[in-house]
Coordinates of C-alpha atoms in Angstrom, one line a residue:
X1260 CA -45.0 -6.7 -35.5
X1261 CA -42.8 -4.1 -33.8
X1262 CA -46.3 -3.3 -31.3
X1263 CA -46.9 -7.0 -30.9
X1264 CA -42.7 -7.2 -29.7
X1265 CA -43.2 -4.6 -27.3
X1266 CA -46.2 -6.0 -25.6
X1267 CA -44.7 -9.4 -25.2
X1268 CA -41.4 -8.2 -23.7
X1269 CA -43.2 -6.0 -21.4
X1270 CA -45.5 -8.9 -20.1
X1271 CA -42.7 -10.7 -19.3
X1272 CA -40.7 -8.3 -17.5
X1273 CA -43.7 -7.5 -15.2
X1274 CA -44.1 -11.3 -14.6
X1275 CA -40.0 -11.7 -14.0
X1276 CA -40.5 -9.8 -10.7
X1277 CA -43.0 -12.5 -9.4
X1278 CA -39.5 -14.1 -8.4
X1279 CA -40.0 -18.1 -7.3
X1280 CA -39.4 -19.0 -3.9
X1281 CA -38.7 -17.4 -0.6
X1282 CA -36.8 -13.3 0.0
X1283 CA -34.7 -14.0 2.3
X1284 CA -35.0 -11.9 5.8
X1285 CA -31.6 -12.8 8.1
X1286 CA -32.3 -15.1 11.2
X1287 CA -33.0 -12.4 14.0
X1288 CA -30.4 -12.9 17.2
X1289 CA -33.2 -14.5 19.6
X1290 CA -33.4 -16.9 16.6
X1291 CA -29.5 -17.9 17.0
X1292 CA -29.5 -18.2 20.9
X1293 CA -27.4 -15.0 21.5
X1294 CA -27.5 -13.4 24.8
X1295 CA -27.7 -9.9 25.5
X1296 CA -24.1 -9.9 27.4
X1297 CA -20.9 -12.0 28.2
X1298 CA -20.4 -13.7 31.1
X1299 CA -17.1 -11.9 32.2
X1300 CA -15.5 -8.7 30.6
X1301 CA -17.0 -5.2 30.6
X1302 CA -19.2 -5.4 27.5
X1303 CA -17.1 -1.4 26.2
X1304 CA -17.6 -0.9 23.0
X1305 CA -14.6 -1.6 20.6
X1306 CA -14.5 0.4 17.7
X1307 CA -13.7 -1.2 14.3
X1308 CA -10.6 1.1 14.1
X1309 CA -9.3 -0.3 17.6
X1310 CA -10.1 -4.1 16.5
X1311 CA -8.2 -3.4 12.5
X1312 CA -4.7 -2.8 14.1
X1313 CA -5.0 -4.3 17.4
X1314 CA -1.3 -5.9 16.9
X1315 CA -0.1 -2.2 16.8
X1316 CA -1.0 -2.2 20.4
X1317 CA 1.6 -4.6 21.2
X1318 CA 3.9 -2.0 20.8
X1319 CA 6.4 -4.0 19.0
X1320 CA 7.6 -2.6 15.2
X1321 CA 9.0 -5.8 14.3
X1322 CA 6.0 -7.9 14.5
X1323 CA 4.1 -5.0 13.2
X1324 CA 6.4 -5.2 9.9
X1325 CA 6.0 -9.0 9.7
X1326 CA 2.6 -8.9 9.6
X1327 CA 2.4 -5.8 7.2
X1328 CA 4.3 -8.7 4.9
X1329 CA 2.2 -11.3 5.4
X1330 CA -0.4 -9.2 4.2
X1331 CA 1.0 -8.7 1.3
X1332 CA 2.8 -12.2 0.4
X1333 CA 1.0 -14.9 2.5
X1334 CA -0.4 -17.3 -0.3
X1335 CA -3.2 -18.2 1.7
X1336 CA -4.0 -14.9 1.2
X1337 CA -3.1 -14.9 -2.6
X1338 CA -6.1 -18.1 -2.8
X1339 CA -8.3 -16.3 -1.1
X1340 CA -8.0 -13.2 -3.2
X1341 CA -8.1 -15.5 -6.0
X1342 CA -10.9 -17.3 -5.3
X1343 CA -13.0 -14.0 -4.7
X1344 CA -12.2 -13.1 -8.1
X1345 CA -13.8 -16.1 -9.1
X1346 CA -17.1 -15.3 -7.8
X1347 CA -16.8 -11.8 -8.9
X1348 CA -16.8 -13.4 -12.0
X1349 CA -19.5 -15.6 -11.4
X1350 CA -21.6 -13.1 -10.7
X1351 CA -20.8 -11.4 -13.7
X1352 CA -21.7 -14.7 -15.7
X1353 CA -24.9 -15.0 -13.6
X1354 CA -26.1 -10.8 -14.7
X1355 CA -25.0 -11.5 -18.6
X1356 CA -28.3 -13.9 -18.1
X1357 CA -30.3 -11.3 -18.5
X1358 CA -29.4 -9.6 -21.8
X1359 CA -29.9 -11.1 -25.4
X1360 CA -27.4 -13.6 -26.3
X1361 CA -26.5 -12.9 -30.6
X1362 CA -23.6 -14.6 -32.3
X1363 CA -23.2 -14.1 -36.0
X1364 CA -21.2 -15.9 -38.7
X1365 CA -20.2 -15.4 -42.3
X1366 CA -18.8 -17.5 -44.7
X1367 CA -17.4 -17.0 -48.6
X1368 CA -16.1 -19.2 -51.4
X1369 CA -15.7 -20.1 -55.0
X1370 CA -17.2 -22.8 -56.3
X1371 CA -16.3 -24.8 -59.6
X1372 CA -18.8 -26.8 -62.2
X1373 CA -18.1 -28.4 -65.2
X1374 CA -20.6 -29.3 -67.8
X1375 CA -21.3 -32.8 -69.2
X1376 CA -19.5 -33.7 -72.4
X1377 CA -22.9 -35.0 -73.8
X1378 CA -21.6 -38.7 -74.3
X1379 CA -19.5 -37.7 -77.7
X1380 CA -16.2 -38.7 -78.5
X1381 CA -13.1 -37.7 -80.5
X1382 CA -11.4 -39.6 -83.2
X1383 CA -8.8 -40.7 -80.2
X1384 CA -12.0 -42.0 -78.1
X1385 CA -11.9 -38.9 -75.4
X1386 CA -15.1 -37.1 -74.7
X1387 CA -15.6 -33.6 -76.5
X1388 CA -16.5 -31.5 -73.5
X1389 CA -20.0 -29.7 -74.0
X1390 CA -19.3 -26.2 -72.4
X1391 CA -16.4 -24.4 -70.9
X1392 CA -15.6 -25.3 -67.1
X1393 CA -17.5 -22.3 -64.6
X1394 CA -16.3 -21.0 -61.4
X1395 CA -18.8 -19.1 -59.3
X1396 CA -18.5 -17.1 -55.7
X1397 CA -20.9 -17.1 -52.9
X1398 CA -21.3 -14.6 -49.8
X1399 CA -22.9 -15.5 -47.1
X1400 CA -23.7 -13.5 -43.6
X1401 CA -26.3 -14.1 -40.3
X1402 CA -26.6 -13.3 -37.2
X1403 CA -28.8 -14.8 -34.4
X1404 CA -30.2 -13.8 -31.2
X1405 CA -32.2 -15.1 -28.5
X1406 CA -33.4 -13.9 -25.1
X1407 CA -34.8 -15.8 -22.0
X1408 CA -37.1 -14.2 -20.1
X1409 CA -37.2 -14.2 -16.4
X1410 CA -40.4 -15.2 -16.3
X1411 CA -40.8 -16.8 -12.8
X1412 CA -37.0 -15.2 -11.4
X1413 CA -35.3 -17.9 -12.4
X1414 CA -32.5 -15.6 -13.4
X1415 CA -32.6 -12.8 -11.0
X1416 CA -32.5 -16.1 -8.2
X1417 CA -29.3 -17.0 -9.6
X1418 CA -28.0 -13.5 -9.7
X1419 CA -29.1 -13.3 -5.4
X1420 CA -27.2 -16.9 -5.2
X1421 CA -24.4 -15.1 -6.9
X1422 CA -23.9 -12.1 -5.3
X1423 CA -24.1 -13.8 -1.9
X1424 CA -21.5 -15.8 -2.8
X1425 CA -19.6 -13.0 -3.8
X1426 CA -20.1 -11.6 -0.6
X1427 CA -19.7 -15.0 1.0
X1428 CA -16.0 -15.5 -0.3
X1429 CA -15.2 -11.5 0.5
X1430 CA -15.6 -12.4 4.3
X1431 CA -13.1 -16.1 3.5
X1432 CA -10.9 -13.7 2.3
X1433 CA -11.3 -11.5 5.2
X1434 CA -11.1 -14.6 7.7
X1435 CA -8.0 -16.3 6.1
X1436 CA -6.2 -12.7 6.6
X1437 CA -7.5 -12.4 10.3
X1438 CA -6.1 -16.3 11.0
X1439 CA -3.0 -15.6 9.4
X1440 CA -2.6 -12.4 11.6
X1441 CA -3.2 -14.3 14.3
X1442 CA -1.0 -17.4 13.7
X1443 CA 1.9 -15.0 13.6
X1444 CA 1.5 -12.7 16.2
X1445 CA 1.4 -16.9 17.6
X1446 CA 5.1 -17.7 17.0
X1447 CA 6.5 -14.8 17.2
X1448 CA 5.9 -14.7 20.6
X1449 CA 6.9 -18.1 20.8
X1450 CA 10.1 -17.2 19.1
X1451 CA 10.6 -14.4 22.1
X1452 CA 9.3 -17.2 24.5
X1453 CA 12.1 -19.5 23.3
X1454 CA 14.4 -17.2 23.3
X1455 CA 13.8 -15.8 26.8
X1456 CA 13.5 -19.6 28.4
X1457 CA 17.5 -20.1 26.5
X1458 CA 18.8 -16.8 28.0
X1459 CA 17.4 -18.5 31.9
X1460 CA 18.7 -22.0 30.7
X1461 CA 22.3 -20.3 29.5
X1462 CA 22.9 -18.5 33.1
X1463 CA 21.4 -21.8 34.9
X1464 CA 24.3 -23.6 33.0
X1465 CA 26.8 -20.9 34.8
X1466 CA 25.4 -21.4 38.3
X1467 CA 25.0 -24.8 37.8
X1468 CA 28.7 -25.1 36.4
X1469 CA 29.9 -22.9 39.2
X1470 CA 28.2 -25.4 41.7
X1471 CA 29.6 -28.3 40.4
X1472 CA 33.2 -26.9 40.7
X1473 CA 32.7 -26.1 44.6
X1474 CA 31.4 -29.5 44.8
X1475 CA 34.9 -31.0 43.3
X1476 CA 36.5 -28.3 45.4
X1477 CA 35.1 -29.4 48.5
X1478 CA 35.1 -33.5 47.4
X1479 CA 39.0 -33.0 47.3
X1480 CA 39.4 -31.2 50.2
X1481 CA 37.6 -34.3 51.7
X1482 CA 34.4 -32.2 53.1
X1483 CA 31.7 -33.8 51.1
X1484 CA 31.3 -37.4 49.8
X1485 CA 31.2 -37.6 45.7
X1486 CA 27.2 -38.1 46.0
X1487 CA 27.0 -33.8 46.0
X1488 CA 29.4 -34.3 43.2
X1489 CA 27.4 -36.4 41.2
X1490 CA 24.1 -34.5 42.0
X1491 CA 25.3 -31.7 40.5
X1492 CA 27.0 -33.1 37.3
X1493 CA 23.3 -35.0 37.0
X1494 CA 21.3 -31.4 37.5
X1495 CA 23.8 -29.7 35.1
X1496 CA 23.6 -32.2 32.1
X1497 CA 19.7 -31.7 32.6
X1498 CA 19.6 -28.1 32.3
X1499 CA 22.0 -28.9 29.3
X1500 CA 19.5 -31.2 27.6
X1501 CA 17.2 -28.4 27.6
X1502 CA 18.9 -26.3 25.2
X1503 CA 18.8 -27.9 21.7
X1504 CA 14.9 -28.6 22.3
X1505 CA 14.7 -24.9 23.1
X1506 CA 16.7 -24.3 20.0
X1507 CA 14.4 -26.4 17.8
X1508 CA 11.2 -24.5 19.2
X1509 CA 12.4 -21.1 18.2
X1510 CA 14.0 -22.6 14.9
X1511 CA 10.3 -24.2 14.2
X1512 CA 8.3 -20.7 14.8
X1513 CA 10.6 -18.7 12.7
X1514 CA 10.9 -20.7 10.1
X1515 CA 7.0 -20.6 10.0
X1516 CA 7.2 -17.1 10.4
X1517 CA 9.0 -17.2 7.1
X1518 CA 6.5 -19.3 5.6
X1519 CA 3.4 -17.1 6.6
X1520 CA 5.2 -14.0 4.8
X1521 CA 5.7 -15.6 1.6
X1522 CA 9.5 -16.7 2.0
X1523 CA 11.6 -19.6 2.2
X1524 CA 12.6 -20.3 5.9
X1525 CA 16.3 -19.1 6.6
X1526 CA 17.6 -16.1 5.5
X1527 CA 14.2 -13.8 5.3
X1528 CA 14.3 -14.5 9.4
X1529 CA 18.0 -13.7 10.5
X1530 CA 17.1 -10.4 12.5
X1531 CA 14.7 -11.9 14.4
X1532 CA 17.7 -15.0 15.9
X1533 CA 18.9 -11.7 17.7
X1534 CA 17.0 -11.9 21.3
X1535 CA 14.6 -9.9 22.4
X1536 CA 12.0 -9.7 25.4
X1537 CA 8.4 -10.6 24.6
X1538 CA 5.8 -8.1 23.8
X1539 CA 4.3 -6.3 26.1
X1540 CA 0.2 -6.1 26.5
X1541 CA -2.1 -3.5 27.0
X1542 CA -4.3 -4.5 30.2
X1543 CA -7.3 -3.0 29.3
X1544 CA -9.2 -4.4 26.3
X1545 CA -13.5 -3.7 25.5
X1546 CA -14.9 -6.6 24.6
X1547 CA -18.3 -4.9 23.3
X1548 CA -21.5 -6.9 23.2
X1549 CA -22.3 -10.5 21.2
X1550 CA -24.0 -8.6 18.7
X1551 CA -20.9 -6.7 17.9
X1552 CA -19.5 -10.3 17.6
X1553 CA -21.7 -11.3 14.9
X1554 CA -20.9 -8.2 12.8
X1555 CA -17.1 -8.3 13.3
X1556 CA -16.6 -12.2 13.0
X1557 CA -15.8 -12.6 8.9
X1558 CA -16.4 -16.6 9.5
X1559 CA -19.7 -15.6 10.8
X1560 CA -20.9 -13.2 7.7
X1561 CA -19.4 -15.5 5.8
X1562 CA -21.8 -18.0 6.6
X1563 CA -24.8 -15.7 6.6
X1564 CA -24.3 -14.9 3.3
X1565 CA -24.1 -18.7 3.1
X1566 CA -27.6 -19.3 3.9
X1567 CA -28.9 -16.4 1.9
X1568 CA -27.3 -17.8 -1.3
X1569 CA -28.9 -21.2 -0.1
X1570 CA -32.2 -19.7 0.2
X1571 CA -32.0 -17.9 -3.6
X1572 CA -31.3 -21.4 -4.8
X1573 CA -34.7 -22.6 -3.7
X1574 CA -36.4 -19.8 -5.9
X1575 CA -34.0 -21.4 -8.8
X1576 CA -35.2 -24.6 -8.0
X1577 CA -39.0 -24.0 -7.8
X1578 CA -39.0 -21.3 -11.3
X1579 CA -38.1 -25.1 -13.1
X1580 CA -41.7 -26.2 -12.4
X1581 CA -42.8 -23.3 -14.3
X1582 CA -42.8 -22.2 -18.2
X1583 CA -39.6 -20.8 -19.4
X1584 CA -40.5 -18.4 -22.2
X1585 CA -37.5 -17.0 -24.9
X1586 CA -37.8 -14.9 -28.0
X1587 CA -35.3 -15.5 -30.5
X1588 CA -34.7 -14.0 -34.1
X1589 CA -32.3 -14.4 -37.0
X1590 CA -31.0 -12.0 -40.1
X1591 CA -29.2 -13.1 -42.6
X1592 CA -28.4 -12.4 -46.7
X1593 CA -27.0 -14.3 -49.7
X1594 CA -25.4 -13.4 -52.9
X1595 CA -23.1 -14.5 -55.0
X1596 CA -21.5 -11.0 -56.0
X1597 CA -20.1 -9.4 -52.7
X1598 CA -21.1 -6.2 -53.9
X1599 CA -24.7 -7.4 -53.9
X1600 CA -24.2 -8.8 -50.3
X1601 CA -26.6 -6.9 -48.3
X1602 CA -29.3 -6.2 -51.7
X1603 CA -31.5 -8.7 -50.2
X1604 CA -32.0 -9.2 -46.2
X1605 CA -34.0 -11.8 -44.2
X1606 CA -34.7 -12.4 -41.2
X1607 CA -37.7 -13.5 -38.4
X1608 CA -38.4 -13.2 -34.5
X1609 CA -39.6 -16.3 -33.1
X1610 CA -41.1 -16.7 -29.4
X1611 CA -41.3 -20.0 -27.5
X1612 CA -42.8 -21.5 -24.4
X1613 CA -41.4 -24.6 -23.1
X1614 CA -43.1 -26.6 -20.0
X1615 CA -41.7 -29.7 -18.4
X1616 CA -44.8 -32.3 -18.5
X1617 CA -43.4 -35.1 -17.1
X1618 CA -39.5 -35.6 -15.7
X1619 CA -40.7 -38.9 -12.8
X1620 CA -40.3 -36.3 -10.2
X1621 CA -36.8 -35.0 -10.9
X1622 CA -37.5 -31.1 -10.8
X1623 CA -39.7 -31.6 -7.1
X1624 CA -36.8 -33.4 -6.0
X1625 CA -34.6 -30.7 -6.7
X1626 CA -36.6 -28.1 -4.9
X1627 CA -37.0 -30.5 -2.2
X1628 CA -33.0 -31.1 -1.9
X1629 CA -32.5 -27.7 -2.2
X1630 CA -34.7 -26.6 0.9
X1631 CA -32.6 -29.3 2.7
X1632 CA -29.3 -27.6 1.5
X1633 CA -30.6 -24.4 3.2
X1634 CA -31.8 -26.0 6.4
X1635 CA -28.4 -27.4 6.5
X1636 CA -26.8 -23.8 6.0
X1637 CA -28.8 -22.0 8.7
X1638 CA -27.9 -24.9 11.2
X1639 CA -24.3 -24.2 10.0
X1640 CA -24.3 -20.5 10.4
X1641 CA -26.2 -20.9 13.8
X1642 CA -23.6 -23.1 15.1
X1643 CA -20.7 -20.2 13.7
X1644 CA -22.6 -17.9 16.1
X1645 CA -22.6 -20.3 19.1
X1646 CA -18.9 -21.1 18.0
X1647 CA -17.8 -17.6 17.7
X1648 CA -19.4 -16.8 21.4
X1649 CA -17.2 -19.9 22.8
X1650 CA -14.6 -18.3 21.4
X1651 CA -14.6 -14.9 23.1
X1652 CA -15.5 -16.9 26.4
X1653 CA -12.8 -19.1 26.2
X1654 CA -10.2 -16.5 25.4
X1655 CA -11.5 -13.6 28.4
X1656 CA -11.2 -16.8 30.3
X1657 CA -7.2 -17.7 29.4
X1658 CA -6.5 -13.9 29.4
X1659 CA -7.9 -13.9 33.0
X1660 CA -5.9 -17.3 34.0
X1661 CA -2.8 -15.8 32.4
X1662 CA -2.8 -12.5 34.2
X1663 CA -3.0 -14.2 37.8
X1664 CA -0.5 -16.7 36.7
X1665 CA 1.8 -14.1 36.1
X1666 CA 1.1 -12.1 39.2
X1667 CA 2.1 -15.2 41.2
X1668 CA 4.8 -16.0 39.1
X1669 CA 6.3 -12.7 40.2
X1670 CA 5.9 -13.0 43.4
X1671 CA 7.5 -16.8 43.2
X1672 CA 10.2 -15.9 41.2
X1673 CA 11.6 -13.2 43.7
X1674 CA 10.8 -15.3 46.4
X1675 CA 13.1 -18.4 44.8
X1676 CA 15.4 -15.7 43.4
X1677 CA 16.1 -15.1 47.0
X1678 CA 15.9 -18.1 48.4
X1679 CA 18.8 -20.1 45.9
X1680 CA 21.1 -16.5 46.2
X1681 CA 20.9 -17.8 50.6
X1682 CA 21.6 -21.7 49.5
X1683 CA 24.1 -20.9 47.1
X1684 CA 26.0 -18.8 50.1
X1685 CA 25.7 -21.4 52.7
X1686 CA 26.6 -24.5 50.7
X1687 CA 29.8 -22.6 49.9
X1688 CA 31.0 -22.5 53.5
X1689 CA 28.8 -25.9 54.5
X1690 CA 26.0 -25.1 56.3
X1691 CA 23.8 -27.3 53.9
X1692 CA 24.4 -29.8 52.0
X1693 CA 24.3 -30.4 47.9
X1694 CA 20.3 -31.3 48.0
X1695 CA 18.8 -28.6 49.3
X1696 CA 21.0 -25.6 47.0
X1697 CA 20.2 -28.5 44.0
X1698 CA 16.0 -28.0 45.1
X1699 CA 16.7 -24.2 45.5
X1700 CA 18.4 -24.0 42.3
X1701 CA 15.5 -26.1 40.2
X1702 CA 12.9 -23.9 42.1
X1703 CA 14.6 -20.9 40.4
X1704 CA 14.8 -21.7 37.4
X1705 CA 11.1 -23.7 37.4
X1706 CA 10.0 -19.8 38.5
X1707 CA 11.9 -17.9 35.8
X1708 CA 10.6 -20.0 33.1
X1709 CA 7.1 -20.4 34.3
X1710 CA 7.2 -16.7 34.9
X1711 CA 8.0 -16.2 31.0
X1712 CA 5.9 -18.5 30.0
X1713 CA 2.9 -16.8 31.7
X1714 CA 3.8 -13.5 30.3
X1715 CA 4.1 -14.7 26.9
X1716 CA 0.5 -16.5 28.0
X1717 CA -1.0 -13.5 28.5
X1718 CA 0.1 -11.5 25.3
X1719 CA -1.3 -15.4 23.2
X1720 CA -4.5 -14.7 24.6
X1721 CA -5.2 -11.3 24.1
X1722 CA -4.2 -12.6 20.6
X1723 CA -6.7 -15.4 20.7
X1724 CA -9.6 -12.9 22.2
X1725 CA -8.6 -10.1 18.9
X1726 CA -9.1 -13.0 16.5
X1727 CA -12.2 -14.1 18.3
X1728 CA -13.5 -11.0 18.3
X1729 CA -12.9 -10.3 14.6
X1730 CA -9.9 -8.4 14.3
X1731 CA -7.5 -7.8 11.5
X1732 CA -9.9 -7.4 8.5
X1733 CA -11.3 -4.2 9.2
X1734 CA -9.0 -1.7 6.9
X1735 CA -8.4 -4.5 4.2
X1736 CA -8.8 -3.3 0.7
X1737 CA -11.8 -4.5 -1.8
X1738 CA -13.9 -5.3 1.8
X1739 CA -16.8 -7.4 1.0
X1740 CA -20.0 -6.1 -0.1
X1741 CA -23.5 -7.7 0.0
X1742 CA -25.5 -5.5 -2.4

């Protein structure tokens, strides 16, 4: 029996590696449309150190703490962490497939009889009992076992599926922390922007309130009509509106600055209400290759392993049309003296073959649905690719646009700089009038803030072309792993 055991187990587990359905092989590049090199940028290689930290390069220590405690408090990261122990588990459910499953049981008891009185009576017209009344105990203990074979993979299928989506929520994990990165670095430079564009409103309001004084100055001394009065009380109380929508915008970005660290908006964001100038960029940045792209872009791995748990699913599928074989066995013992428990044993093994005969199609459905499913993922994962390309070509392309903005910007901005110190110098003795120091004066200030605004441009984008490049996930602990 134990020989005949042996030989059955072993022809199954030399069957189990005929695994149903496809291997998977991942699409080659040529497959997903990638070209060879982008369109703009030098194509340098960027190492994975350079692309894990890239925020440090900003140069900024408190945007480099914020993030450090986003990292650890976001609760989108918290989920995502969560739900890749999930599949860790999973996975572990899927491999526990593979061994026997035994469960045992065990029960004891006493259990009463009484003997029939015969039909006799006493003198009083009771029955006379026949016998004494008997109590008697009873053991009982099994156990049972049963194993499936993996005859056609259906099990080791499910165990690929598994792992891939291990792998598969690792990289969400990896791409939730990398957007979150991101969508800070995002308003905290829009909580600098704000705060610079209050700072050029604030001293507008003093020029502008200066200027509207020498205009009642020179209305009473009878050298100007009240229209240059008037323009400049209008072209104040504009500049004025300006400020609590200003306020709001920084108010919004650091109260969901607060929010991406894992705090209540208010209090955990007081140091940053105290000014400061936006971050300066580094002006060189390697872009590397579209290949790199794939391999650095979480999102993009994510969906890879997408397609490859797809494709496993079809070998789950297909192994249903097949026999399912099991051996299964039971031991077990009686007695009614726990003492004598275990004196006599028994017990069997048991092997069984089950075949579907006839289901109306139901099992061929399945595999055919499930070949859909994975023509649906590699579509998907193709269109990460070509979404993941857009993204690095979009954001060289702002970073571009953003650094000639603020060249020019520069250049107006002195240029107008100089221009309203001239106006504001002749309007004062009269050699123009109120209009053109009020166009001078709105050219300024149009200059400073576009100026700030293309500076804190340029620092958005090269955050836009890290996050489109894959940066930010690099160093994280528990990195995903596709064995």
């Amino acid at each position: 029996m134990r020989y005949r055991f042996a030989w059955i187990s072993g022809t199954a587990l030399m069957l189990s590696a005929c695994a149903a359905g496809p291997n998977y092989h991942a699409p080659q590049t040529s497959a997903l449309g990638v070209p060879a090199a982008y369109s703009q940028g030098d194509n340098a290689a960027l190492s994975d150190a350079d692309l894990a930290i890239w925020w440090t390069r900003l140069n900024d220590p408190a945007l480099s703490s914020l993030i450090d405690n986003a990292i650890a408090n976001n609760l989108d990261i918290v989920q995502a962490q969560a739900r890749l122990r999930q599949a860790r588990e999973s996975l572990r459910q899927a491999n526990a497939s593979f061994l026997p499953q035994v469960s045992g049981s065990a029960t004891g008891g006493r259990n009463y009889s009484s003997q029939d009185a015969g039909g006799r009576l006493d003198s009083s017209g009771n029955p006379i009992s026949g016998g004494a009344s008997n109590w008697s105990s009873s053991y009982s203990a099994r156990a049972n076992a049963s194993w499936q074979i993996d005859l056609f993979g259906e099990l080791s299928r499910t165990s690929e599926a598994a792992r891939a989506d291990l792998a598969a929520s690792g990289y969400d994990l990896a791409n939730v922390r990398m957007t979150i990165i991101a969508e800070l670095v995002t308003n905290y430079v829009q909580a600098r922007l704000a705060q610079q564009q209050l700072t050029v409103a604030r001293e507008t309001q003093a020029v502008q309130k200066d200027n509207y004084d020498i205009a009642g100055w020179r209305l009473q001394a009878g050298l100007v009509s009240s229209l240059d009065e008037q323009q400049a009380k209008a072209q104040l109380a504009q500049t004025n509106a300006t400020v609590p929508q200003l306020e709001a915008s920084l108010r919004g970005s650091l109260n969901r600055i607060a929010v991406l660290t894992g705090q209540a908006p208010g209090e955990a964001t007081r140091a940053l209400e105290t000014p400061a100038p936006i971050p300066v960029a580094n002006t060189q940045i390697a872009t590397g290759i579209p290949a790199d792209t794939l391999r650095q872009r979480p999102d993009v791995r994510s969906a890879e392993r997408a397609l490859a748990a797809a494709t496993a699913r079809i070998g789950v599928a297909q192994a249903q049309l097949y026999p399912s074989l099991g051996i299964s066995g039971n031991i077990g013992t009686t007695s009614n003296a726990f003492k004598d428990l275990f004196s006599l044993i028994t017990g069997g093994v048991f092997g069984n073959v089950a075949q579907t005969i006839f289901d109306g199609g139901r099992l061929r459905s399945q595999v055919r649905s499930q070949k859909a499913a994975t023509d649906a993922a590699f579509a998907a994962y193709k269109q990460s690719v070509l979404g993941a390309l857009e993204d690095v070509e979009n954001a060289m392309a702002s970073l571009q646009s953003a650094r000639l903005r603020k060249v020019e910007f520069a250049t107006a901005y002195e240029a107008s700089n100089n221009a309203a110190i001239l106006a504001r110098s002749q309007y004062q003795v009269g050699l123009i009038d109120f209009q053109t120091l009020s166009t001078s004066e709105t050219t300024l200030l149009n200059a400073r803030n576009s100026l700030a605004s293309a500076q804190s441009d340029e620092v958005l984008a090269i955050a836009q072309l890290y996050n489109a490049l894959g940066g930010g996930w690099q160093n994280m602990d528990n990195r995903p792993n596709e064995q």
